[in-house]
Short mmCIF file of C-alpha atoms in Angstrom, two decimals:
data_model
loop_
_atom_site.label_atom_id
_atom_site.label_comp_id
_atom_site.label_asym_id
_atom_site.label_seq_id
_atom_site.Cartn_x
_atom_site.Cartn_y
_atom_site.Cartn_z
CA UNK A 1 23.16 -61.69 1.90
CA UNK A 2 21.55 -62.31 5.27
CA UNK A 3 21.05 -60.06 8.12
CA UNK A 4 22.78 -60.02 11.42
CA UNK A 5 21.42 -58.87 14.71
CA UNK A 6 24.16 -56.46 16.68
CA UNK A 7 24.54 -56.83 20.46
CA UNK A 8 21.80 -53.81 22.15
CA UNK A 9 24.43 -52.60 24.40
CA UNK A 10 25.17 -49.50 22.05
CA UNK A 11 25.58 -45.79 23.66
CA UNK A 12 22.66 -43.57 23.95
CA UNK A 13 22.69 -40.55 21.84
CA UNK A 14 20.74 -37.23 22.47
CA UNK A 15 17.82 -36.07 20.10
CA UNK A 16 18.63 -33.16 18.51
CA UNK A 17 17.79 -32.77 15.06
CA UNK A 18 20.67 -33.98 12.83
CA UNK A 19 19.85 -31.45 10.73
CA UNK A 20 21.03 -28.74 12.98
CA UNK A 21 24.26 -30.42 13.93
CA UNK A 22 27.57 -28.70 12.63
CA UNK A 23 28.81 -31.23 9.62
CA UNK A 24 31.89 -32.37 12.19
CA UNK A 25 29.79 -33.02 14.90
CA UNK A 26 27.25 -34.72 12.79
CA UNK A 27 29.89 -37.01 11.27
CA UNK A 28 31.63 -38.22 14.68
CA UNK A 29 28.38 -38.94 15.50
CA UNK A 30 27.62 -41.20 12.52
CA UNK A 31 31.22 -42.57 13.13
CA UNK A 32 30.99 -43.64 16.58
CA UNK A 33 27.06 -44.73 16.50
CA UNK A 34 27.47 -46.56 13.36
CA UNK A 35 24.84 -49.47 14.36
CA UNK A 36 23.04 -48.23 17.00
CA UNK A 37 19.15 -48.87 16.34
CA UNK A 38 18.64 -45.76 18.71
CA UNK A 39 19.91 -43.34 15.88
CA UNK A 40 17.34 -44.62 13.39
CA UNK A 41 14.39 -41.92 14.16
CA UNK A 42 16.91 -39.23 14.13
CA UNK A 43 18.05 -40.48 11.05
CA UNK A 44 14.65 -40.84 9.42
CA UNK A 45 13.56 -37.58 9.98
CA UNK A 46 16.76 -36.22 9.11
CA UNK A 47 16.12 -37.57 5.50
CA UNK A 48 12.76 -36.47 5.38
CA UNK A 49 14.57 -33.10 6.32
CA UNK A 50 16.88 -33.51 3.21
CA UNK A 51 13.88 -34.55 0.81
CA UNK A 52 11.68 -31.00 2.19
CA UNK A 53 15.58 -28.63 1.22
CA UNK A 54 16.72 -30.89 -1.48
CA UNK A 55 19.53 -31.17 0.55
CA UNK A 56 21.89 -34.73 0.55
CA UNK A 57 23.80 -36.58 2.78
CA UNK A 58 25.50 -39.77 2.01
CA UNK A 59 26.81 -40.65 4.68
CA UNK A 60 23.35 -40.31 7.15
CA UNK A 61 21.47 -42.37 4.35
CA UNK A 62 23.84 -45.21 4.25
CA UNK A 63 24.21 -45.18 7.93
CA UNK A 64 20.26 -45.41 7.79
CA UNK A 65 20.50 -48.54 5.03
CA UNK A 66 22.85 -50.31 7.39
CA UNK A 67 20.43 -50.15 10.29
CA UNK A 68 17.89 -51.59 7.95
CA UNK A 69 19.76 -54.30 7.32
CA UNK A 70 20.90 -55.15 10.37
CA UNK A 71 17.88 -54.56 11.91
CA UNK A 72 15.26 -55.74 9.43
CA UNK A 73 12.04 -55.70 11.71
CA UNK A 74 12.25 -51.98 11.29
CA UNK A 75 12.59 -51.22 7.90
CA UNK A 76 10.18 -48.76 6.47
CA UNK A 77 9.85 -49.49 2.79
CA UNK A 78 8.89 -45.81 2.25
CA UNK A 79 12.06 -44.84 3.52
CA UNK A 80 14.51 -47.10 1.87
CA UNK A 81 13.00 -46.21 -1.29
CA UNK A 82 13.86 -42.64 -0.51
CA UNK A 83 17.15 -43.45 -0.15
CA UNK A 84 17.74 -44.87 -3.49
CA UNK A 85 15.90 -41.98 -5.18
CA UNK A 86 17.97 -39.41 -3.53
CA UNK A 87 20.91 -41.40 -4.17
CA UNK A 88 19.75 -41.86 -8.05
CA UNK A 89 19.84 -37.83 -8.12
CA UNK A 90 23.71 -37.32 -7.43
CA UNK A 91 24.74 -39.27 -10.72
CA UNK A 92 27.42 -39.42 -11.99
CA UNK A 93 28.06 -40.35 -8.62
CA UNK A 94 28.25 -43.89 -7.80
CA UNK A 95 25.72 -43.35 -4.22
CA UNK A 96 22.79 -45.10 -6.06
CA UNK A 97 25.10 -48.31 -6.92
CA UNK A 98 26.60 -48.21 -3.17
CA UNK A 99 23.21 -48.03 -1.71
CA UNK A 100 21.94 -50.81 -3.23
CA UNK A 101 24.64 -53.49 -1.99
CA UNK A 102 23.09 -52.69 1.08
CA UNK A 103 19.75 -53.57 -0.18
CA UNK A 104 18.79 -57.61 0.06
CA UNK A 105 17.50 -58.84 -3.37
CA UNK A 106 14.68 -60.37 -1.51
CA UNK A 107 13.47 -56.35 -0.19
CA UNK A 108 12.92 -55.60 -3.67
CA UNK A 109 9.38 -54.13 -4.30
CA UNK A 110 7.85 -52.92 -7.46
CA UNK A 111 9.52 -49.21 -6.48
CA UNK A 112 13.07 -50.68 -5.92
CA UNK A 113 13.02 -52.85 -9.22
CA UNK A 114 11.52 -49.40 -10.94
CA UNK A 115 14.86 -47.40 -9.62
CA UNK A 116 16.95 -49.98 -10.59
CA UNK A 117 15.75 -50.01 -14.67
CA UNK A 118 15.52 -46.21 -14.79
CA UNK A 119 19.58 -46.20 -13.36
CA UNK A 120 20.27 -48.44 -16.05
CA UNK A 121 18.79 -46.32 -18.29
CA UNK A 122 20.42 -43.48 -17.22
CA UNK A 123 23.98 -45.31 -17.46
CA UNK A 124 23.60 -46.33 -20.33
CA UNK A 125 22.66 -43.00 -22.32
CA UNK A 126 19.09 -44.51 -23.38
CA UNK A 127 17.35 -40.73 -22.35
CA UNK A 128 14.31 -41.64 -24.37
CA UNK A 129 13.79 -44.66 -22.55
CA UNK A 130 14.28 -43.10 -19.08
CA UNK A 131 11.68 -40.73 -19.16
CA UNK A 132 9.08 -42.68 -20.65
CA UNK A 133 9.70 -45.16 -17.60
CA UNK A 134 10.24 -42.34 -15.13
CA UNK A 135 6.61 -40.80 -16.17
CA UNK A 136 5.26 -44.50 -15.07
CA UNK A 137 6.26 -44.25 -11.60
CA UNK A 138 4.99 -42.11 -9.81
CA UNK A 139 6.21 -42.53 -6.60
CA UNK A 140 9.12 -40.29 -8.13
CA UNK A 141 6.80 -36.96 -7.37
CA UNK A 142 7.23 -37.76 -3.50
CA UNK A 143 10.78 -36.33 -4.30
CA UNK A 144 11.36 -32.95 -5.17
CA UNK A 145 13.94 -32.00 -7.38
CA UNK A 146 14.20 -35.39 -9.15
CA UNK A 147 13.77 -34.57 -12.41
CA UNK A 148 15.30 -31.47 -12.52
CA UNK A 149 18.46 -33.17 -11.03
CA UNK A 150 18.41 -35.96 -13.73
CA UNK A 151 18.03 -33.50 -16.53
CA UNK A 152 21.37 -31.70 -15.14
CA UNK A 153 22.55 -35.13 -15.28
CA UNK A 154 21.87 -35.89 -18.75
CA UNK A 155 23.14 -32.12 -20.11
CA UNK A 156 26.43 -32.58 -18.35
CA UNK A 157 26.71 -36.21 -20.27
CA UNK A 158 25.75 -34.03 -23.43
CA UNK A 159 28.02 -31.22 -23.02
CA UNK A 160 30.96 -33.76 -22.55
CA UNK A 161 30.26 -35.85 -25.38
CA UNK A 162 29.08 -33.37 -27.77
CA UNK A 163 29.87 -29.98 -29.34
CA UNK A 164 26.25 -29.55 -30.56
CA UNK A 165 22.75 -30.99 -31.15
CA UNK A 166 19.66 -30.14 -33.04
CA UNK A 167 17.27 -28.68 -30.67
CA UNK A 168 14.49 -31.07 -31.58
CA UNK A 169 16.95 -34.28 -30.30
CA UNK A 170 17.62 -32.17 -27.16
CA UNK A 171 13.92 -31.59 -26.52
CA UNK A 172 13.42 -35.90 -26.29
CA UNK A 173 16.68 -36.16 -24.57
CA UNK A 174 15.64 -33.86 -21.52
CA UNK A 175 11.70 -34.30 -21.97
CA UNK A 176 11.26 -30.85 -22.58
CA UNK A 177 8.23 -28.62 -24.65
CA UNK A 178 9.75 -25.77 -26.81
CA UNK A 179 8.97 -23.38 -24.21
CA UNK A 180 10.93 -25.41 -21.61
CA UNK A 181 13.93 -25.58 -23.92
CA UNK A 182 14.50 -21.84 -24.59
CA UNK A 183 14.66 -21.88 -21.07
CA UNK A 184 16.77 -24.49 -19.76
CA UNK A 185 19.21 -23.49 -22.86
CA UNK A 186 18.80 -20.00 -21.83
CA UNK A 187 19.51 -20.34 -18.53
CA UNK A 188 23.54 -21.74 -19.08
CA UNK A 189 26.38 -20.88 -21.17
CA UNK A 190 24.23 -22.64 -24.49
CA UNK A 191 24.56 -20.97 -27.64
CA UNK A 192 21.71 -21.42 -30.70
CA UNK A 193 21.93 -21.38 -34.16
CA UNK A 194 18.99 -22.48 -35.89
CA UNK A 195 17.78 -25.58 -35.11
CA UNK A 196 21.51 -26.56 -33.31
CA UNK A 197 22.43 -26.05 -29.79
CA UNK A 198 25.86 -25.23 -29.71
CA UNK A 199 27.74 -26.30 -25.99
CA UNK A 200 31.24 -24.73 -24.85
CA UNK A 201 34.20 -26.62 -25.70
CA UNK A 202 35.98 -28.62 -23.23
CA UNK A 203 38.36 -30.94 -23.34
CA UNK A 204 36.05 -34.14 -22.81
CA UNK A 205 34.07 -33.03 -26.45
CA UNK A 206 37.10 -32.17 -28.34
CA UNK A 207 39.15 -34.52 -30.48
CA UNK A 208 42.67 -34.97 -29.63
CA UNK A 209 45.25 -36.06 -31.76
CA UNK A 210 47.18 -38.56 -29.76
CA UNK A 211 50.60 -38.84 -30.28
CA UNK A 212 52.52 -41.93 -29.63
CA UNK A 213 56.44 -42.16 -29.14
CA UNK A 214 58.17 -45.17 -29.75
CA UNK A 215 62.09 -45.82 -29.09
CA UNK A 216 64.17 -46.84 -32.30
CA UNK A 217 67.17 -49.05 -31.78
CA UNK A 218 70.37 -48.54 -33.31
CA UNK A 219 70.32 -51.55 -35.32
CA UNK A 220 66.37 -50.57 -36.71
CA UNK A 221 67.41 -46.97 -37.90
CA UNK A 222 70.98 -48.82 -39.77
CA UNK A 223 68.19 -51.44 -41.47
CA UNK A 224 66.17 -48.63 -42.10
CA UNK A 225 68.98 -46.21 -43.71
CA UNK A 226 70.41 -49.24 -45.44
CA UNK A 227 66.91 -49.89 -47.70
CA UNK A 228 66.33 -46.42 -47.88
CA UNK A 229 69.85 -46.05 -49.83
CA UNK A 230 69.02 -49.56 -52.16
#
């Protein structure tokens, strides 16, 4: 995928912080300054604003990828790999997997290639896995919040999938001491008994019974009633 240069005769925007625009006004301005290079220190601090208040905003952080792409002599590798991270933290969204179409193969550094195992991880339900990659790079402390939203992540995939689970699988699952546990289990609507952590019932961790309908002809029910009678 290779990079195109936009014509420089974009509007000038003023610099207020886009973090103290009204979410309107901040979005018509995304909208209608959608490649101009101008944007991209607002846009840089603005996620360095969202990494200090765990805050998130799609829309500025793709709008910031896209510059990057079209505008490759001003990437900041720092940056882009903040992107991905925050956009790795709003699974079960699909941000992280949007982001990185706008992310040439060939930018991939050690960090990007890092974020891309550990969402694969993550995807596919291999917990274990994830944190004992996750505790290997640590350019993941840079982001605040990351691995307490992951562990939300991971609970909500529990809680849908399961109806209970011994408290020493949950403990590997979300990387947790004992202490931690009571805790986290304490703090939601998690009920124990013994060594089993019992979730709410929903109706993703329920079985149904499905019931299926099919039409009977005339001529089916007569065959029918006709060898039932033999």
């Amino acid at each position: 995928r290779g990079f195109q240069h936009m014509p420089q005769d974009t509007p000038q925007v003023d610099s207020a912080p886009l973090s103290s625009l009204r979410p309107e006004d901040l979005s018509d301005l995304l909208t209608n300054n959608y490649y101009n290079i101008d944007l991209l220190p607002r846009l840089e601090s603005f996620l360095q604003h969202q990494i200090s208040t765990n805050s998130y905003n799609f829309d500025a952080n793709m709008t910031l990828l896209k510059l990057y792409q079209f505008y490759p002599d001003r990437l900041n590798y720092d940056t882009l790999v903040h992107v991905l991270v925050k956009a790795l933290m709003n699974l079960p969204s699909t941000d992280f997997l949007l982001s990185m179409y706008l992310v040439n193969s060939s930018l991939w550094d050690d960090r990007v290639r890092s974020l891309v195992d550990l969402a694969h991880l993550l995807e596919t339900a291999q917990f274990k896995k994830f944190w004992e990659k996750a505790q290997t790079s640590q350019f993941l402390e840079s982001v605040p919040g990351f691995y307490t939203a992951l562990r939300e992540y991971i609970a909500g995939c529990l809680t849908m999938t399961y109806q209970s689970v011994s408290k020493d699988i949950l403990s590997t699952i979300l990387n947790f001491g004992e202490e931690e546990l009571d805790k986290f289990i304490a703090s939601r609507d998690w009920k124990t008994n013994g060594n089993s952590v019992v979730f709410p019932l929903t109706d993703q961790n329920q079985a149904k019974v499905k019931k299926v309908t099919e039409p009977i002809s005339l001529d089916q029910l007569g065959k029918f009633l006709a060898s039932v009678q033999r």
